[in-house]
Structure formats: structure tokens, C-alpha cells
Amino acid sequence: MSYVNMIRMFVRVYELGSMSAAARDQRTSPAVASGRISELEKHLGVRLFNRTTRKLQPTENGRIFYEGALGILHAIEDAESAVADATQNPRGVLFVGAPLGVGRRFLGPFVPDFKAAYPLIDLRLRLSDRIIDVTAEGLDVVLHLGRLEDSALKMRVIAECPRILCAAPAYVARRGMPQDGTALIRDRHDCLNLRYPGAKEFQWALQTPAGVQKFDISGPYESDDGDVLTDWALAGHGIVLKPLFEVGAYLRTGQLVPVAIATPPLPVTLSLLTPHRRLRDPKVRLFADFIVGRIRTDMAAQVQGLDLPEIEVRPKDAQPQRQPDPDPT
């Protein structure tokens, strides 16, 4: 059994806190993962984890060994990267994460082209609209739609993405056309919500003449898949808040129409995130350069000619105001 494989498994078990999760991460079985940890403990002559029925807890020896093990893996990665640079023949596996909509529209179509250009690099896509923990999930590159909160990651801005509130004409005919965020609350419009475990708030931040305000919207539909929300909006079930690139085609055909245009949503930033040390990996650099240019070109084409309402708002440092709850009477 390779000592490096034992160390790599130990690091992932330590970081994920679960033998089965580490096994999935390393594309093997829990039995193999457990065997590697047992062999490593036997080799070192110490116990690295205290095993309970619920989870694994690292021992003091495990915590000490983790720092050294991490250094060993980093040294191996640096050596592999140096060889790849010298030979100009990068190889290996890249783990890439992205929101579902971004992944389906931009990553999925471009991955085969990247693979054709660099046949020795394999890509593994992890698509989800939930918040992704880059370190815990062992990702090399993440496309992030929103504000960056993790300062341990290197950010490369791809594009500023305008967003829009929209609904199907059938919904507007049935429920009326809301002019602004206040009407969404007052008239109890059905708002289609992106909701996933760990989501921090259930509000829409909209631009008003008084500055950015958060509106406590509600509705009978929610999902952790943004494309499902778009499908519901197209079927006339409610109002959706979407990046323009995701709904531009439907706005052009009239299947969706803008609503609440007096208070448009804030734009959102699409960024490429990478752990700092991974930037030295030529695979990461090649993929980042390849994908950023492609996405910028494709996204510009998807939103070209679509005009969005503009509103004069207070300076960016103005604090968002909370919209009061509607009068229950």
C-alpha cells in the first residue's frame, strides 16, 4: 500500500471528519479508507482518531501528524507542478465546482474543448446551488456567483452580472403587475425562492430611491435548484429573481417579462475562486485562462441588447434598510 495514499486518505478523513465522506472524496470504498488509516496507525505506532458511533475525532497525535502530512502532500504537489511546467505537459485531475445554472450553461459545453486541448487533464465537475466549502470538498477551482466571504481564496472576477425580477405573462394577467418591491409585499405576490440548507436569509435586496432595501418576500414554492425556479416562473407560478444571462432568451421571446422595474435587484459578481497554493499548479492556471475568456464572450452574447432599468441609489456604503412587514389587516 502506498504511503502517500495513506497520508492523502488521512488528510481527507481529518478534514471531512468522516471515513465514508473521505472514501467518496478519494473515489474508493469506506473499507479501503479504513484500511489505509489502520495501516498508517500501525506504521506510526499511535492512534490517530478516536472512533465513536457518530463521528471521528482526531487524537492529539492525529492533530500533530496532520500538519506534517499536509506539508508532505504540498511538497509532492509542488514537485509535480514543477515537472509539468518543465515538460509543458500538465496532467492529473482537476476538481471544479459551480452553481447549477453557471455549470450547465458555461462549464458543461466548454469542458470537452478543454479536454481536447489538454488530453492528459481530467475534470470532475461538482455542480450545486448551495454554498460550497472549497477546502472541505477538495476543490481546485470554483465558479462563485455572489459576494466573496472567504478571504483564504484567491478571486478572479469574470463578470458583473445584472439581475432581473421577471414572471410569465400569464402570472401578470392573473395577479397584476407589481411596480416595485413594496407591491411584492403588499399584494402578497408568489415569489419563487432559492433555498438550501444553511441559507442565511429569505429576502431580496432591491435598489430603491432611498438606497438598497431588503424585502421579506414569500411564496408557496422554493427549491435549491435555480433552473427549477425558472421552470416554475415559465409555467406562471410566480416571480423569480435571476441573473440576466439565465433568462435573457425567455425575455427576448416574451415567455418572461420584467416586473417591479422601479426597484431592480442588485447585480451579482461571477468570480473564479482558487485556494492560494493551487495557483502554482499549471493545470489550474491553464483551466482558469481557458474558461474565463470563454465565459465572458458567451455571457456577453446572451445579454446583448437586453436593457435593464437603472435607478439612482445612495452610495455603496449606505446600509440596507429593512422593509417593514405588511399590515396583517
Coordinates of C-alpha atoms in Angstrom, one line a residue:
M1 CA 0.0 0.0 0.0
S2 CA 1.4 3.4 -1.0
Y3 CA 2.5 5.5 1.9
V4 CA 1.4 8.6 0.0
N5 CA -2.1 7.2 -0.5
M6 CA -2.3 6.5 3.3
I7 CA -1.3 10.1 4.0
R8 CA -3.7 11.5 1.5
M9 CA -6.6 9.5 3.0
F10 CA -5.6 10.5 6.5
V11 CA -5.7 14.2 5.5
R12 CA -9.2 13.9 3.9
V13 CA -10.6 12.0 6.9
Y14 CA -9.2 14.6 9.2
E15 CA -10.7 17.5 7.1
L16 CA -14.0 15.9 6.5
G17 CA -14.5 14.2 9.9
S18 CA -15.9 11.1 8.3
M19 CA -14.4 7.9 6.9
S20 CA -17.3 7.4 4.3
A21 CA -17.0 11.1 3.2
A22 CA -13.3 10.7 2.7
A23 CA -13.8 7.5 0.8
R24 CA -16.2 9.2 -1.6
D25 CA -13.8 12.1 -2.0
Q26 CA -11.0 9.7 -2.9
R27 CA -13.3 7.6 -5.1
T28 CA -12.9 4.4 -3.1
S29 CA -14.9 2.4 -0.5
P30 CA -15.2 3.0 3.2
A31 CA -13.5 -0.3 3.8
V32 CA -10.4 0.8 1.8
A33 CA -10.3 4.1 3.6
S34 CA -10.5 2.4 7.0
G35 CA -7.8 0.0 5.9
R36 CA -5.4 2.8 4.9
I37 CA -5.9 4.6 8.2
S38 CA -5.3 1.4 10.2
E39 CA -2.1 0.7 8.2
L40 CA -0.9 4.3 8.8
E41 CA -1.6 4.0 12.6
K42 CA 0.2 0.6 12.6
H43 CA 3.2 2.2 10.8
L44 CA 3.3 5.1 13.2
G45 CA 2.6 3.1 16.3
V46 CA -0.1 5.6 17.5
R47 CA -3.8 6.1 17.3
L48 CA -4.7 9.0 15.0
F49 CA -8.5 9.0 15.6
N50 CA -10.9 8.2 18.4
R51 CA -13.7 6.3 16.7
T52 CA -17.3 6.7 18.0
T53 CA -20.6 5.7 16.6
R54 CA -21.3 9.2 15.4
K55 CA -18.0 10.6 14.1
L56 CA -14.2 10.5 14.2
Q57 CA -12.3 12.8 16.5
P58 CA -8.5 13.3 15.9
T59 CA -6.3 12.4 18.8
E60 CA -3.6 14.8 19.9
N61 CA -1.1 12.7 17.9
G62 CA -3.5 13.0 14.9
R63 CA -3.6 16.8 15.2
I64 CA 0.2 16.8 15.3
F65 CA 0.6 14.5 12.4
Y66 CA -1.9 16.4 10.3
E67 CA 0.4 19.5 9.9
G68 CA 3.3 17.3 8.8
A69 CA 1.1 15.2 6.5
L70 CA -0.2 18.3 4.9
G71 CA 3.3 19.6 4.3
I72 CA 4.2 16.3 2.6
L73 CA 1.3 16.4 0.2
H74 CA 2.0 20.1 -0.6
A75 CA 5.6 19.2 -1.3
I76 CA 4.6 16.4 -3.7
E77 CA 2.1 18.8 -5.5
D78 CA 4.8 21.4 -5.9
A79 CA 7.2 18.8 -7.3
E80 CA 4.6 17.5 -9.7
S81 CA 3.8 21.1 -10.8
A82 CA 7.5 21.9 -11.4
V83 CA 7.8 18.8 -13.6
A84 CA 4.7 19.7 -15.5
D85 CA 6.0 23.2 -16.0
A86 CA 9.3 21.9 -17.2
T87 CA 7.8 19.5 -19.7
Q88 CA 4.9 21.7 -20.7
N89 CA 2.8 18.6 -20.4
P90 CA 0.4 19.1 -17.5
R91 CA -1.5 16.1 -16.3
G92 CA -3.8 15.0 -13.5
V93 CA -7.3 15.6 -12.2
L94 CA -9.0 19.0 -11.6
F95 CA -12.0 19.2 -9.3
V96 CA -14.2 22.1 -10.4
G97 CA -17.3 23.4 -8.6
A98 CA -20.0 25.8 -9.8
P99 CA -23.7 26.8 -9.4
L100 CA -26.0 24.6 -11.4
G101 CA -27.0 27.3 -13.9
V102 CA -23.4 28.5 -14.5
G103 CA -22.2 25.0 -14.8
R104 CA -24.8 23.9 -17.2
R105 CA -24.5 27.0 -19.4
F106 CA -20.8 27.7 -19.4
L107 CA -18.7 24.8 -17.9
G108 CA -20.5 21.8 -19.4
P109 CA -20.3 23.0 -23.0
F110 CA -16.6 24.0 -22.7
V111 CA -15.1 21.1 -20.8
P112 CA -14.9 18.8 -23.9
D113 CA -12.9 21.6 -25.7
F114 CA -10.6 21.9 -22.7
K115 CA -10.1 18.2 -22.6
A116 CA -9.3 18.2 -26.4
A117 CA -6.7 20.9 -25.9
Y118 CA -5.1 19.2 -22.8
P119 CA -5.9 15.4 -23.1
L120 CA -3.8 14.5 -20.0
I121 CA -6.0 16.6 -17.7
D122 CA -9.3 15.1 -16.4
L123 CA -12.0 17.3 -15.0
R124 CA -14.6 16.4 -12.3
L125 CA -17.5 18.8 -12.1
R126 CA -19.4 19.4 -8.8
L127 CA -22.5 21.5 -9.6
S128 CA -24.8 22.8 -6.8
D129 CA -26.6 26.0 -5.9
R130 CA -25.8 25.6 -2.2
I131 CA -22.8 27.3 -0.6
I132 CA -19.6 25.2 -1.4
D133 CA -16.8 24.7 1.1
V134 CA -13.8 24.7 -1.2
T135 CA -11.4 23.2 1.3
A136 CA -13.7 20.6 2.8
E137 CA -14.8 19.4 -0.7
G138 CA -11.2 19.2 -2.0
L139 CA -11.9 21.6 -5.0
D140 CA -9.2 23.2 -7.1
V141 CA -11.4 25.8 -8.8
V142 CA -14.9 27.2 -8.0
L143 CA -17.1 29.5 -10.0
H144 CA -18.9 31.6 -7.5
L145 CA -21.9 33.8 -8.1
G146 CA -22.3 36.3 -5.3
R147 CA -20.2 38.1 -2.7
L148 CA -16.9 36.5 -1.7
E149 CA -16.7 35.9 2.1
D150 CA -13.8 33.5 2.4
S151 CA -10.5 35.5 2.4
A152 CA -8.5 32.4 2.2
L153 CA -9.4 32.1 -1.5
K154 CA -7.9 34.0 -4.5
M155 CA -10.6 35.7 -6.5
R156 CA -10.5 36.5 -10.2
V157 CA -13.5 38.5 -11.4
I158 CA -15.1 37.1 -14.5
A159 CA -18.0 39.4 -15.0
E160 CA -20.5 41.7 -13.2
C161 CA -23.9 40.1 -13.8
P162 CA -27.1 42.2 -13.8
R163 CA -30.1 40.6 -12.4
I164 CA -33.9 41.0 -13.0
L165 CA -37.2 40.2 -11.5
C166 CA -39.5 38.5 -14.0
A167 CA -42.6 36.4 -14.4
A168 CA -44.7 34.8 -17.1
P169 CA -47.4 37.0 -18.8
A170 CA -50.0 34.5 -17.5
Y171 CA -48.9 35.2 -14.0
V172 CA -49.1 39.0 -14.5
A173 CA -52.5 38.7 -16.1
R174 CA -53.8 36.7 -13.1
R175 CA -52.1 38.6 -10.3
G176 CA -51.4 42.0 -11.7
M177 CA -48.1 43.8 -12.5
P178 CA -46.2 44.8 -9.3
Q179 CA -44.4 48.1 -9.8
D180 CA -41.8 47.8 -7.0
G181 CA -40.7 45.8 -4.0
T182 CA -43.3 47.3 -1.8
A183 CA -46.0 45.9 -4.1
L184 CA -44.5 42.4 -3.8
I185 CA -45.1 42.5 -0.1
R186 CA -48.4 44.5 0.0
D187 CA -50.1 42.3 -2.7
R188 CA -48.6 39.1 -1.4
H189 CA -47.1 38.1 -4.7
D190 CA -45.9 34.5 -5.1
C191 CA -42.1 34.8 -5.1
L192 CA -40.1 31.8 -6.1
N193 CA -37.3 31.3 -3.7
L194 CA -33.8 29.7 -3.9
R195 CA -33.5 27.9 -0.6
Y196 CA -30.9 25.4 0.5
P197 CA -29.6 24.1 3.9
G198 CA -27.6 26.8 5.6
A199 CA -29.1 29.7 3.6
K200 CA -28.8 32.8 5.8
E201 CA -31.8 34.9 4.8
F202 CA -35.0 34.8 2.9
Q203 CA -35.0 38.3 1.4
W204 CA -34.5 40.1 -1.8
A205 CA -32.1 43.1 -1.8
L206 CA -33.6 45.6 -4.2
Q207 CA -32.5 49.1 -5.3
T208 CA -34.8 51.9 -4.3
P209 CA -34.5 55.7 -4.5
A210 CA -33.7 55.6 -0.7
G211 CA -30.9 53.1 -1.2
V212 CA -30.8 49.3 -1.1
Q213 CA -33.6 47.7 0.9
K214 CA -34.2 44.1 1.9
F215 CA -37.7 42.8 1.2
D216 CA -39.1 39.9 3.1
I217 CA -40.8 38.1 0.2
S218 CA -42.7 34.9 0.5
G219 CA -44.4 32.3 -1.7
P220 CA -45.5 28.7 -1.8
Y221 CA -42.6 27.5 -4.0
E222 CA -39.0 27.1 -3.2
S223 CA -36.1 24.9 -4.4
D224 CA -32.3 24.5 -4.1
D225 CA -32.1 24.3 -7.9
G226 CA -32.2 27.7 -9.7
D227 CA -33.3 26.2 -13.0
V228 CA -36.4 24.6 -11.3
L229 CA -37.4 28.1 -10.2
T230 CA -37.1 29.3 -13.8
D231 CA -39.3 26.5 -15.0
W232 CA -41.9 27.4 -12.4
A233 CA -41.8 31.0 -13.5
L234 CA -42.2 30.0 -17.1
A235 CA -45.3 27.9 -16.1
G236 CA -46.8 31.0 -14.5
H237 CA -46.4 30.0 -10.8
G238 CA -44.7 33.2 -9.6
I239 CA -41.9 35.8 -9.8
V240 CA -38.3 34.8 -10.0
L241 CA -35.1 36.8 -9.3
K242 CA -32.5 35.7 -11.8
P243 CA -29.2 36.7 -13.4
L244 CA -30.0 38.2 -16.8
F245 CA -27.8 35.6 -18.6
E246 CA -30.1 32.8 -17.3
V247 CA -33.4 34.3 -18.5
G248 CA -32.3 36.5 -21.4
A249 CA -33.6 34.1 -24.1
Y250 CA -37.1 34.0 -22.4
L251 CA -37.2 37.8 -22.2
R252 CA -36.5 38.0 -25.9
T253 CA -39.3 35.6 -26.8
G254 CA -41.8 37.2 -24.3
Q255 CA -42.1 34.0 -22.3
L256 CA -41.0 36.1 -19.3
V257 CA -41.5 39.8 -18.7
P258 CA -39.8 42.2 -16.3
V259 CA -41.7 43.1 -13.1
A260 CA -41.2 45.5 -10.2
I261 CA -38.9 47.5 -12.5
A262 CA -39.0 50.6 -10.2
T263 CA -36.8 48.6 -7.7
P264 CA -34.4 46.4 -9.7
P265 CA -32.2 43.8 -7.9
L266 CA -28.6 44.4 -7.2
P267 CA -26.2 42.9 -9.7
V268 CA -24.0 39.9 -8.7
T269 CA -20.4 39.1 -9.4
L270 CA -19.3 35.9 -11.1
S271 CA -15.8 35.0 -9.9
L272 CA -13.3 32.2 -10.2
L273 CA -12.1 31.2 -6.8
T274 CA -8.9 29.1 -6.1
P275 CA -7.1 28.2 -2.9
H276 CA -3.9 30.4 -3.0
R277 CA -1.4 27.5 -3.1
R278 CA -3.3 25.9 -6.0
L279 CA -2.4 28.8 -8.2
R280 CA 1.1 27.3 -8.7
D281 CA -0.5 24.3 -10.3
P282 CA -0.2 24.6 -14.1
K283 CA -3.5 22.7 -14.6
V284 CA -5.3 25.4 -12.6
R285 CA -3.7 28.2 -14.4
L286 CA -4.5 26.7 -17.8
F287 CA -8.1 26.0 -16.9
A288 CA -8.6 29.4 -15.4
D289 CA -7.3 31.2 -18.5
F290 CA -9.2 28.9 -20.8
I291 CA -12.6 29.2 -19.1
V292 CA -12.6 32.9 -18.1
G293 CA -12.3 34.1 -21.7
R294 CA -14.9 31.7 -23.0
I295 CA -17.4 32.6 -20.3
R296 CA -17.0 36.4 -20.8
T297 CA -17.6 36.0 -24.5
D298 CA -20.6 33.7 -24.2
M299 CA -22.2 35.7 -21.4
A300 CA -21.9 39.0 -23.3
A301 CA -23.7 37.4 -26.3
Q302 CA -26.5 36.1 -24.1
V303 CA -27.3 39.5 -22.6
Q304 CA -26.6 41.7 -25.6
G305 CA -29.4 44.1 -26.5
L306 CA -31.3 43.5 -23.3
D307 CA -32.0 46.8 -21.5
L308 CA -32.4 46.9 -17.7
P309 CA -33.9 49.7 -15.7
E310 CA -31.5 51.9 -13.9
I311 CA -32.1 53.7 -10.7
E312 CA -30.1 56.4 -8.8
V313 CA -29.2 55.0 -5.4
R314 CA -27.3 56.2 -2.4
P315 CA -23.5 55.4 -2.2
K316 CA -22.4 51.8 -1.9
D317 CA -21.6 52.2 1.8
A318 CA -25.2 53.1 2.7
Q319 CA -26.7 50.5 4.9
P320 CA -29.5 48.4 3.5
Q321 CA -32.9 49.2 5.1
R322 CA -35.3 46.5 6.2
Q323 CA -38.7 46.8 4.6
P324 CA -41.4 46.6 7.3
D325 CA -43.7 43.7 7.4
P326 CA -47.1 44.3 5.7
D327 CA -50.0 45.3 7.8
P328 CA -51.8 42.0 8.6
T329 CA -55.1 43.8 8.4

